Amino acid sequence: MRHPQRLLLSLAALVTVSSCKGEAPKQPPPPKVQAVSTQMADFTEGVDTVSTLEASNLVELAAQSGGRILELKIKQGDEVDPGQLLVVLDQAQQQARLAEDKAKSETARANYERYQYLSKTGAASQKELDRYRTQYIAAMETVKSTEATLSYNNLRSPSSGTVADVTVKLGDVIQTGQVFTSLVQNNELEARVEVPAVYSNRLALGQPVLLSAPGSENVIATGKVDSIDPRVNKKTQGLLVKAVFPNEDGKLRDGQRLRTRVQINAQQELSVPFAAVTQTSGQSFVFRLGTFEELKENPGKADLEKLENGIKAGKLPADAQFALQTPVTVGELENQLYPITKGLEANQKVATTNLLNLKHGMPVQVQPAKAN
């Protein structure tokens, strides 16, 4: 009598199993994504090069008179003021010559005064007086010239600045015109940058110029375009741009080579947010949102038949949106936006969230993007 009970239990279990197998497994709902429309945005464009900084005010100091150095009052790195005494040369020969010239001048003056008296008494002609007058004037000019030459033996600073490398030492004999050091004013430096002529219409005075160490993106100084050469270099097809950089803190130095980036005028380009772009094997992609008809134009590995049946059965709305993986060409990121040069058109929607869970052809639930 126990066997019928076992049979009833088995039948009940089979009914339960068969009823479970008859139910179709529930499909997970389409993933939710936020989306934004592509739109035009302003993007600046940088022209990069490596430039050597030059002091805007650099004065080479040269001897105006030759001689042996008796006193050297400067060394590299000294700060000097206008008129400050820098070098004293041996003046013995010049002093002796000056004394001789002054003696000749006194003799010429005495002769001129004597002939003035003789001319008044009629004992000397006007021609003789004019000759001694000319000799006296020439003697005085010679004294002035010798005094000027003697003053050159005291070499003074023509301006303020920092003393660069001093190439002479105490006791050296320096020649007339010999450069012995330079005065550098590092408070403002200049860089010469060649910009391709194709950017000529977008160059303007006052545009930002950024300095950074080679191989680094960290900006260490910001200057501006100070002048633009109106001519194009025939060989390089470039425009010479001069940029100036304030350097009150003295961190920049004359002769320093740095990466220079000229920020030329902005232009409008199609853009998408940083969050919308993914990269695979060096190629950039976005998930554009499109209709089923658009998916059919580029189905990839999507199961079009299954999706179409889902729409007909009402499991997917007729206006369902699908993730369309789209390769794009992007420019340099700026203000969390990528400029798009290829792959998208204006006012197309792209997903900005849940990208890792998306696949080409996958239906999605579109939610409005959160306000920034």
mmCIF file of C-alpha atoms in Angstrom:
data_model
loop_
_atom_site.group_PDB
_atom_site.id
_atom_site.type_symbol
_atom_site.label_atom_id
_atom_site.label_comp_id
_atom_site.label_asym_id
_atom_site.label_seq_id
_atom_site.Cartn_x
_atom_site.Cartn_y
_atom_site.Cartn_z
ATOM 1 C CA MET A 1 0.000 0.000 0.000
ATOM 2 C CA ARG A 2 3.034 2.315 0.343
ATOM 3 C CA HIS A 3 3.834 2.071 -3.357
ATOM 4 C CA PRO A 4 0.828 4.181 -4.572
ATOM 5 C CA GLN A 5 1.863 7.003 -2.200
ATOM 6 C CA ARG A 6 5.364 6.958 -3.645
ATOM 7 C CA LEU A 7 3.878 7.094 -7.145
ATOM 8 C CA LEU A 8 1.712 10.094 -6.290
ATOM 9 C CA LEU A 9 4.723 11.923 -4.834
ATOM 10 C CA SER A 10 6.767 11.219 -7.963
ATOM 11 C CA LEU A 11 4.009 12.505 -10.217
ATOM 12 C CA ALA A 12 3.721 15.685 -8.159
ATOM 13 C CA ALA A 13 7.472 16.228 -8.426
ATOM 14 C CA LEU A 14 7.350 15.729 -12.200
ATOM 15 C CA VAL A 15 4.497 18.202 -12.527
ATOM 16 C CA THR A 16 6.491 20.745 -10.541
ATOM 17 C CA VAL A 17 9.639 20.202 -12.632
ATOM 18 C CA SER A 18 7.803 20.324 -15.936
ATOM 19 C CA SER A 19 6.031 23.544 -14.969
ATOM 20 C CA CYS A 20 9.404 25.195 -14.094
ATOM 21 C CA LYS A 21 10.888 24.110 -17.398
ATOM 22 C CA GLY A 22 7.978 25.648 -19.274
ATOM 23 C CA GLU A 23 8.719 29.196 -17.991
ATOM 24 C CA ALA A 24 11.150 31.218 -20.180
ATOM 25 C CA PRO A 25 14.081 32.675 -18.208
ATOM 26 C CA LYS A 26 13.718 36.363 -17.574
ATOM 27 C CA GLN A 27 16.022 38.616 -19.639
ATOM 28 C CA PRO A 28 17.954 41.273 -17.712
ATOM 29 C CA PRO A 29 16.709 44.786 -18.429
ATOM 30 C CA PRO A 30 18.761 46.915 -20.821
ATOM 31 C CA PRO A 31 21.581 48.774 -19.038
ATOM 32 C CA LYS A 32 20.967 52.353 -18.033
ATOM 33 C CA VAL A 33 23.217 55.032 -19.508
ATOM 34 C CA GLN A 34 23.446 58.773 -19.381
ATOM 35 C CA ALA A 35 23.963 60.532 -22.692
ATOM 36 C CA VAL A 36 24.849 63.943 -24.055
ATOM 37 C CA SER A 37 24.729 65.432 -27.539
ATOM 38 C CA THR A 38 27.826 66.292 -29.502
ATOM 39 C CA GLN A 39 28.240 70.040 -29.701
ATOM 40 C CA MET A 40 30.617 72.711 -30.931
ATOM 41 C CA ALA A 41 33.189 74.039 -28.449
ATOM 42 C CA ASP A 42 36.167 76.387 -28.531
ATOM 43 C CA PHE A 43 39.580 74.701 -28.610
ATOM 44 C CA THR A 44 42.923 76.396 -28.538
ATOM 45 C CA GLU A 45 45.770 74.863 -30.465
ATOM 46 C CA GLY A 46 49.362 74.765 -29.294
ATOM 47 C CA VAL A 47 52.511 74.979 -31.397
ATOM 48 C CA ASP A 48 55.399 73.279 -29.594
ATOM 49 C CA THR A 49 59.100 73.842 -30.072
ATOM 50 C CA VAL A 50 62.277 74.126 -28.017
ATOM 51 C CA SER A 51 63.679 77.633 -27.578
ATOM 52 C CA THR A 52 66.663 79.243 -25.918
ATOM 53 C CA LEU A 53 65.847 82.054 -23.534
ATOM 54 C CA GLU A 54 67.680 85.313 -24.066
ATOM 55 C CA ALA A 55 67.890 88.307 -21.760
ATOM 56 C CA SER A 56 65.993 91.229 -23.255
ATOM 57 C CA ASN A 57 68.676 93.546 -21.897
ATOM 58 C CA LEU A 58 72.195 92.166 -22.242
ATOM 59 C CA VAL A 59 75.186 94.506 -22.505
ATOM 60 C CA GLU A 60 78.654 93.332 -23.475
ATOM 61 C CA LEU A 61 81.379 95.294 -21.706
ATOM 62 C CA ALA A 62 84.569 96.027 -23.653
ATOM 63 C CA ALA A 63 87.663 98.061 -22.818
ATOM 64 C CA GLN A 64 87.636 101.544 -24.355
ATOM 65 C CA SER A 65 91.348 101.815 -23.679
ATOM 66 C CA GLY A 66 94.115 99.253 -23.442
ATOM 67 C CA GLY A 67 96.351 98.699 -20.435
ATOM 68 C CA ARG A 68 97.265 96.527 -17.484
ATOM 69 C CA ILE A 69 94.531 95.831 -14.933
ATOM 70 C CA LEU A 70 95.427 97.348 -11.565
ATOM 71 C CA GLU A 71 92.068 96.818 -9.866
ATOM 72 C CA LEU A 72 89.277 94.351 -10.701
ATOM 73 C CA LYS A 73 86.265 95.290 -8.617
ATOM 74 C CA ILE A 74 83.760 92.725 -9.910
ATOM 75 C CA LYS A 75 83.242 88.986 -10.040
ATOM 76 C CA GLN A 76 80.666 86.718 -11.639
ATOM 77 C CA GLY A 77 77.211 87.090 -10.103
ATOM 78 C CA ASP A 78 77.702 90.610 -8.695
ATOM 79 C CA GLU A 79 74.828 93.067 -9.002
ATOM 80 C CA VAL A 80 76.025 96.448 -10.264
ATOM 81 C CA ASP A 81 74.473 99.890 -10.672
ATOM 82 C CA PRO A 82 74.862 102.428 -13.484
ATOM 83 C CA GLY A 83 78.201 104.296 -13.207
ATOM 84 C CA GLN A 84 79.719 101.818 -10.761
ATOM 85 C CA LEU A 85 83.501 101.431 -11.093
ATOM 86 C CA LEU A 86 84.346 97.973 -12.456
ATOM 87 C CA VAL A 87 87.973 97.970 -13.606
ATOM 88 C CA VAL A 88 90.952 100.326 -13.080
ATOM 89 C CA LEU A 89 93.774 100.180 -15.644
ATOM 90 C CA ASP A 90 97.393 101.344 -15.272
ATOM 91 C CA GLN A 91 97.342 105.114 -15.808
ATOM 92 C CA ALA A 92 101.049 105.966 -15.528
ATOM 93 C CA GLN A 93 101.677 106.492 -19.238
ATOM 94 C CA GLN A 94 98.450 108.400 -19.730
ATOM 95 C CA GLN A 95 99.150 110.625 -16.722
ATOM 96 C CA ALA A 96 102.608 111.452 -18.106
ATOM 97 C CA ARG A 97 101.159 112.251 -21.501
ATOM 98 C CA LEU A 98 98.480 114.425 -19.940
ATOM 99 C CA ALA A 99 101.099 116.398 -18.043
ATOM 100 C CA GLU A 100 103.074 116.895 -21.258
ATOM 101 C CA ASP A 101 99.972 117.996 -23.175
ATOM 102 C CA LYS A 102 99.010 120.457 -20.431
ATOM 103 C CA ALA A 103 102.507 121.956 -20.514
ATOM 104 C CA LYS A 104 102.266 122.426 -24.276
ATOM 105 C CA SER A 105 98.828 123.976 -23.820
ATOM 106 C CA GLU A 106 100.232 126.494 -21.286
ATOM 107 C CA THR A 107 103.026 127.416 -23.682
ATOM 108 C CA ALA A 108 100.522 127.862 -26.514
ATOM 109 C CA ARG A 109 98.311 130.044 -24.273
ATOM 110 C CA ALA A 110 101.250 132.231 -23.276
ATOM 111 C CA ASN A 111 102.290 132.715 -26.940
ATOM 112 C CA TYR A 112 98.722 133.561 -27.924
ATOM 113 C CA GLU A 113 98.363 136.158 -25.123
ATOM 114 C CA ARG A 114 101.760 137.710 -26.017
ATOM 115 C CA TYR A 115 100.816 138.079 -29.670
ATOM 116 C CA GLN A 116 97.483 139.589 -28.670
ATOM 117 C CA TYR A 117 99.456 142.364 -26.955
ATOM 118 C CA LEU A 118 101.903 142.738 -29.852
ATOM 119 C CA SER A 119 99.044 142.886 -32.348
ATOM 120 C CA LYS A 120 97.451 145.756 -30.418
ATOM 121 C CA THR A 121 100.741 147.747 -30.488
ATOM 122 C CA GLY A 122 101.306 147.001 -34.181
ATOM 123 C CA ALA A 123 104.384 144.866 -33.550
ATOM 124 C CA ALA A 124 102.711 141.692 -34.889
ATOM 125 C CA SER A 125 100.438 141.072 -37.827
ATOM 126 C CA GLN A 126 96.916 139.699 -37.674
ATOM 127 C CA LYS A 127 98.118 136.622 -39.567
ATOM 128 C CA GLU A 128 100.659 135.822 -36.835
ATOM 129 C CA LEU A 129 98.013 136.311 -34.152
ATOM 130 C CA ASP A 130 95.629 133.902 -35.929
ATOM 131 C CA ARG A 131 98.398 131.297 -36.192
ATOM 132 C CA TYR A 132 99.135 131.341 -32.440
ATOM 133 C CA ARG A 133 95.435 131.376 -31.636
ATOM 134 C CA THR A 134 94.986 128.202 -33.715
ATOM 135 C CA GLN A 135 97.936 126.559 -31.954
ATOM 136 C CA TYR A 136 96.428 127.385 -28.549
ATOM 137 C CA ILE A 137 93.005 125.939 -29.483
ATOM 138 C CA ALA A 138 94.637 122.742 -30.834
ATOM 139 C CA ALA A 139 96.668 122.340 -27.632
ATOM 140 C CA MET A 140 93.529 122.633 -25.476
ATOM 141 C CA GLU A 141 91.729 120.022 -27.602
ATOM 142 C CA THR A 142 94.683 117.682 -27.211
ATOM 143 C CA VAL A 143 94.419 118.026 -23.427
ATOM 144 C CA LYS A 144 90.704 117.245 -23.545
ATOM 145 C CA SER A 145 91.361 114.176 -25.701
ATOM 146 C CA THR A 146 94.047 112.883 -23.357
ATOM 147 C CA GLU A 147 91.789 113.456 -20.326
ATOM 148 C CA ALA A 148 89.013 111.516 -22.056
ATOM 149 C CA THR A 149 91.376 108.648 -22.842
ATOM 150 C CA LEU A 150 92.573 108.692 -19.243
ATOM 151 C CA SER A 151 88.965 108.479 -18.023
ATOM 152 C CA TYR A 152 88.544 105.307 -20.104
ATOM 153 C CA ASN A 153 91.115 103.661 -17.855
ATOM 154 C CA ASN A 154 88.395 103.631 -15.196
ATOM 155 C CA LEU A 155 85.824 101.267 -16.698
ATOM 156 C CA ARG A 156 82.348 101.949 -15.310
ATOM 157 C CA SER A 157 79.043 100.148 -15.689
ATOM 158 C CA PRO A 158 76.743 101.714 -18.316
ATOM 159 C CA SER A 159 73.631 100.185 -16.710
ATOM 160 C CA SER A 160 72.425 97.986 -13.893
ATOM 161 C CA GLY A 161 72.532 94.222 -14.151
ATOM 162 C CA THR A 162 74.146 90.986 -13.041
ATOM 163 C CA VAL A 163 77.778 90.367 -13.963
ATOM 164 C CA ALA A 164 78.261 87.304 -16.175
ATOM 165 C CA ASP A 165 81.519 85.376 -16.644
ATOM 166 C CA VAL A 166 84.544 87.669 -16.175
ATOM 167 C CA THR A 167 87.242 86.603 -18.633
ATOM 168 C CA VAL A 168 90.147 88.698 -17.246
ATOM 169 C CA LYS A 169 92.024 88.777 -13.951
ATOM 170 C CA LEU A 170 94.141 91.200 -11.972
ATOM 171 C CA GLY A 171 97.401 91.998 -13.772
ATOM 172 C CA ASP A 172 96.171 91.035 -17.255
ATOM 173 C CA VAL A 173 96.841 93.411 -20.133
ATOM 174 C CA ILE A 174 93.586 94.220 -21.860
ATOM 175 C CA GLN A 175 93.315 95.498 -25.416
ATOM 176 C CA THR A 176 91.097 98.305 -26.676
ATOM 177 C CA GLY A 177 87.729 96.827 -27.695
ATOM 178 C CA GLN A 178 88.296 93.534 -25.845
ATOM 179 C CA VAL A 179 85.049 92.171 -24.298
ATOM 180 C CA PHE A 180 85.730 91.065 -20.734
ATOM 181 C CA THR A 181 82.216 90.396 -19.367
ATOM 182 C CA SER A 182 78.496 91.038 -19.883
ATOM 183 C CA LEU A 183 75.765 92.610 -17.809
ATOM 184 C CA VAL A 184 72.565 90.570 -17.816
ATOM 185 C CA GLN A 185 69.150 91.802 -16.715
ATOM 186 C CA ASN A 186 67.191 88.620 -15.978
ATOM 187 C CA ASN A 187 63.995 90.374 -14.897
ATOM 188 C CA GLU A 188 62.606 89.807 -18.396
ATOM 189 C CA LEU A 189 63.600 87.091 -20.857
ATOM 190 C CA GLU A 190 62.794 86.525 -24.506
ATOM 191 C CA ALA A 191 62.264 83.420 -26.632
ATOM 192 C CA ARG A 192 62.341 83.212 -30.435
ATOM 193 C CA VAL A 193 59.740 80.743 -31.710
ATOM 194 C CA GLU A 194 59.068 79.737 -35.310
ATOM 195 C CA VAL A 195 55.375 79.065 -35.945
ATOM 196 C CA PRO A 196 54.183 77.399 -39.192
ATOM 197 C CA ALA A 197 52.822 80.018 -41.577
ATOM 198 C CA VAL A 198 49.496 78.129 -41.881
ATOM 199 C CA TYR A 199 48.619 79.567 -38.460
ATOM 200 C CA SER A 200 49.323 83.172 -39.496
ATOM 201 C CA ASN A 201 45.644 84.201 -39.444
ATOM 202 C CA ARG A 202 45.259 82.850 -35.906
ATOM 203 C CA LEU A 203 48.347 84.479 -34.403
ATOM 204 C CA ALA A 204 47.985 87.690 -32.428
ATOM 205 C CA LEU A 205 49.986 89.857 -30.062
ATOM 206 C CA GLY A 206 49.430 89.016 -26.408
ATOM 207 C CA GLN A 207 48.600 85.322 -26.927
ATOM 208 C CA PRO A 208 49.825 83.064 -24.093
ATOM 209 C CA VAL A 209 53.150 81.259 -24.433
ATOM 210 C CA LEU A 210 53.910 78.459 -21.959
ATOM 211 C CA LEU A 211 57.323 77.264 -20.806
ATOM 212 C CA SER A 212 58.026 73.789 -19.470
ATOM 213 C CA ALA A 213 61.025 71.539 -19.028
ATOM 214 C CA PRO A 214 61.663 69.185 -21.987
ATOM 215 C CA GLY A 215 59.685 65.978 -21.497
ATOM 216 C CA SER A 216 57.407 67.525 -18.868
ATOM 217 C CA GLU A 217 53.892 68.981 -19.052
ATOM 218 C CA ASN A 218 54.313 71.099 -15.902
ATOM 219 C CA VAL A 219 54.192 74.781 -16.835
ATOM 220 C CA ILE A 220 56.980 76.712 -15.097
ATOM 221 C CA ALA A 221 56.337 80.152 -16.601
ATOM 222 C CA THR A 222 53.781 81.937 -18.769
ATOM 223 C CA GLY A 223 54.607 84.763 -21.147
ATOM 224 C CA LYS A 224 52.976 86.371 -24.157
ATOM 225 C CA VAL A 225 53.582 87.004 -27.840
ATOM 226 C CA ASP A 226 55.400 90.347 -28.080
ATOM 227 C CA SER A 227 56.057 90.607 -31.821
ATOM 228 C CA ILE A 228 55.376 88.709 -35.055
ATOM 229 C CA ASP A 229 57.668 88.919 -38.076
ATOM 230 C CA PRO A 230 55.614 90.019 -41.121
ATOM 231 C CA ARG A 231 57.807 87.881 -43.382
ATOM 232 C CA VAL A 232 57.649 84.132 -43.928
ATOM 233 C CA ASN A 233 60.916 82.197 -43.935
ATOM 234 C CA LYS A 234 61.197 80.868 -47.492
ATOM 235 C CA LYS A 235 63.042 77.707 -46.455
ATOM 236 C CA THR A 236 61.003 76.662 -43.419
ATOM 237 C CA GLN A 237 57.675 78.382 -44.240
ATOM 238 C CA GLY A 238 57.585 79.624 -40.653
ATOM 239 C CA LEU A 239 56.877 82.936 -38.954
ATOM 240 C CA LEU A 240 59.292 84.223 -36.334
ATOM 241 C CA VAL A 241 57.435 84.994 -33.111
ATOM 242 C CA LYS A 242 59.137 86.656 -30.152
ATOM 243 C CA ALA A 243 57.683 85.942 -26.725
ATOM 244 C CA VAL A 244 58.594 87.708 -23.486
ATOM 245 C CA PHE A 245 58.505 86.229 -19.990
ATOM 246 C CA PRO A 246 58.563 88.213 -16.743
ATOM 247 C CA ASN A 247 61.167 86.800 -14.368
ATOM 248 C CA GLU A 248 60.947 88.761 -11.169
ATOM 249 C CA ASP A 249 61.704 85.691 -9.054
ATOM 250 C CA GLY A 250 64.842 84.931 -11.089
ATOM 251 C CA LYS A 251 63.972 81.266 -11.701
ATOM 252 C CA LEU A 252 64.583 81.561 -15.439
ATOM 253 C CA ARG A 253 68.067 82.243 -16.804
ATOM 254 C CA ASP A 254 69.593 83.628 -19.960
ATOM 255 C CA GLY A 255 70.665 80.798 -22.282
ATOM 256 C CA GLN A 256 68.269 78.222 -20.756
ATOM 257 C CA ARG A 257 66.665 75.811 -23.277
ATOM 258 C CA LEU A 258 63.026 74.988 -22.569
ATOM 259 C CA ARG A 259 59.936 73.603 -24.282
ATOM 260 C CA THR A 260 57.885 76.502 -25.638
ATOM 261 C CA ARG A 261 54.183 76.243 -26.440
ATOM 262 C CA VAL A 262 52.373 79.058 -28.262
ATOM 263 C CA GLN A 263 48.617 79.016 -27.602
ATOM 264 C CA ILE A 264 47.117 80.262 -30.861
ATOM 265 C CA ASN A 265 43.583 81.609 -31.215
ATOM 266 C CA ALA A 266 40.679 79.290 -30.401
ATOM 267 C CA GLN A 267 38.497 77.773 -33.093
ATOM 268 C CA GLN A 268 35.244 75.850 -32.793
ATOM 269 C CA GLU A 269 35.264 72.085 -33.237
ATOM 270 C CA LEU A 270 32.807 69.274 -32.616
ATOM 271 C CA SER A 271 33.335 67.864 -29.119
ATOM 272 C CA VAL A 272 32.383 65.099 -26.703
ATOM 273 C CA PRO A 273 33.060 64.830 -22.954
ATOM 274 C CA PHE A 274 36.146 63.021 -21.693
ATOM 275 C CA ALA A 275 33.861 60.388 -20.078
ATOM 276 C CA ALA A 276 32.419 59.371 -23.457
ATOM 277 C CA VAL A 277 35.704 58.180 -24.980
ATOM 278 C CA THR A 278 37.331 54.780 -24.551
ATOM 279 C CA GLN A 279 40.492 53.492 -26.165
ATOM 280 C CA THR A 280 41.365 50.019 -27.416
ATOM 281 C CA SER A 281 44.695 49.201 -29.070
ATOM 282 C CA GLY A 282 45.354 52.868 -29.716
ATOM 283 C CA GLN A 283 41.959 53.514 -31.351
ATOM 284 C CA SER A 284 39.443 55.841 -29.706
ATOM 285 C CA PHE A 285 35.761 54.855 -29.583
ATOM 286 C CA VAL A 286 32.453 56.271 -28.378
ATOM 287 C CA PHE A 287 29.109 54.542 -27.962
ATOM 288 C CA ARG A 288 26.760 56.547 -30.111
ATOM 289 C CA LEU A 289 23.057 56.004 -29.441
ATOM 290 C CA GLY A 290 21.028 55.120 -32.520
ATOM 291 C CA THR A 291 17.828 53.490 -33.734
ATOM 292 C CA PHE A 292 17.354 49.892 -34.842
ATOM 293 C CA GLU A 293 17.445 51.068 -38.464
ATOM 294 C CA GLU A 294 20.853 52.639 -37.855
ATOM 295 C CA LEU A 295 22.059 49.433 -36.211
ATOM 296 C CA LYS A 296 21.013 47.453 -39.300
ATOM 297 C CA GLU A 297 23.361 49.623 -41.391
ATOM 298 C CA ASN A 298 26.304 48.381 -39.306
ATOM 299 C CA PRO A 299 25.186 45.313 -37.323
ATOM 300 C CA GLY A 300 28.592 43.949 -36.399
ATOM 301 C CA LYS A 301 27.976 40.877 -34.225
ATOM 302 C CA ALA A 302 24.517 41.990 -33.072
ATOM 303 C CA ASP A 303 21.693 39.403 -33.390
ATOM 304 C CA LEU A 304 19.347 41.467 -35.566
ATOM 305 C CA GLU A 305 16.689 38.730 -35.819
ATOM 306 C CA LYS A 306 16.403 38.351 -32.054
ATOM 307 C CA LEU A 307 16.235 42.101 -31.548
ATOM 308 C CA GLU A 308 13.613 42.515 -34.268
ATOM 309 C CA ASN A 309 11.492 39.761 -32.740
ATOM 310 C CA GLY A 310 11.781 41.463 -29.382
ATOM 311 C CA ILE A 311 10.475 44.701 -30.869
ATOM 312 C CA LYS A 312 7.573 42.890 -32.590
ATOM 313 C CA ALA A 313 6.686 41.055 -29.359
ATOM 314 C CA GLY A 314 6.669 44.319 -27.432
ATOM 315 C CA LYS A 315 9.614 43.329 -25.258
ATOM 316 C CA LEU A 316 11.530 46.287 -26.699
ATOM 317 C CA PRO A 317 9.872 49.629 -27.543
ATOM 318 C CA ALA A 318 9.672 50.534 -31.212
ATOM 319 C CA ASP A 319 11.826 53.600 -30.558
ATOM 320 C CA ALA A 320 14.450 51.669 -28.577
ATOM 321 C CA GLN A 321 17.955 53.124 -28.532
ATOM 322 C CA PHE A 322 20.999 50.956 -29.199
ATOM 323 C CA ALA A 323 24.670 51.373 -28.334
ATOM 324 C CA LEU A 324 26.625 51.772 -31.577
ATOM 325 C CA GLN A 325 30.375 51.482 -30.988
ATOM 326 C CA THR A 326 31.869 54.155 -33.254
ATOM 327 C CA PRO A 327 35.568 54.762 -33.949
ATOM 328 C CA VAL A 328 36.498 58.437 -33.719
ATOM 329 C CA THR A 329 39.549 60.611 -34.218
ATOM 330 C CA VAL A 330 40.117 62.938 -31.274
ATOM 331 C CA GLY A 331 42.368 65.910 -30.685
ATOM 332 C CA GLU A 332 44.019 67.103 -27.497
ATOM 333 C CA LEU A 333 41.902 67.113 -24.331
ATOM 334 C CA GLU A 334 40.971 70.599 -23.143
ATOM 335 C CA ASN A 335 38.580 71.557 -20.343
ATOM 336 C CA GLN A 336 37.490 67.882 -20.070
ATOM 337 C CA LEU A 337 36.379 67.888 -23.714
ATOM 338 C CA TYR A 338 37.843 66.056 -26.706
ATOM 339 C CA PRO A 339 37.669 67.707 -30.135
ATOM 340 C CA ILE A 340 36.316 65.216 -32.683
ATOM 341 C CA THR A 341 37.845 65.498 -36.140
ATOM 342 C CA LYS A 342 36.318 62.321 -37.597
ATOM 343 C CA GLY A 343 33.576 59.811 -36.799
ATOM 344 C CA LEU A 344 30.667 61.911 -35.478
ATOM 345 C CA GLU A 345 28.291 64.640 -36.556
ATOM 346 C CA ALA A 346 26.670 67.490 -34.671
ATOM 347 C CA ASN A 347 23.790 66.723 -32.262
ATOM 348 C CA GLN A 348 24.396 62.970 -32.141
ATOM 349 C CA LYS A 349 23.989 61.448 -28.696
ATOM 350 C CA VAL A 350 26.827 59.538 -27.024
ATOM 351 C CA ALA A 351 26.819 57.536 -23.803
ATOM 352 C CA THR A 352 28.890 58.880 -20.911
ATOM 353 C CA THR A 353 28.260 56.224 -18.247
ATOM 354 C CA ASN A 354 28.327 52.423 -17.910
ATOM 355 C CA LEU A 355 30.653 52.139 -20.922
ATOM 356 C CA LEU A 356 32.421 49.023 -19.630
ATOM 357 C CA ASN A 357 29.153 47.083 -19.715
ATOM 358 C CA LEU A 358 28.148 48.135 -23.218
ATOM 359 C CA LYS A 359 28.569 46.149 -26.422
ATOM 360 C CA HIS A 360 27.813 47.079 -29.992
ATOM 361 C CA GLY A 361 24.130 46.567 -30.756
ATOM 362 C CA MET A 362 23.032 46.359 -27.122
ATOM 363 C CA PRO A 363 19.711 48.099 -26.310
ATOM 364 C CA VAL A 364 20.008 50.742 -23.582
ATOM 365 C CA GLN A 365 17.806 52.776 -21.284
ATOM 366 C CA VAL A 366 18.715 56.438 -21.761
ATOM 367 C CA GLN A 367 18.670 58.680 -18.713
ATOM 368 C CA PRO A 368 19.294 62.433 -18.731
ATOM 369 C CA ALA A 369 22.858 63.421 -17.912
ATOM 370 C CA LYS A 370 23.446 64.850 -14.466
ATOM 371 C CA ALA A 371 24.002 68.583 -14.323
ATOM 372 C CA ASN A 372 27.602 69.662 -13.561
#
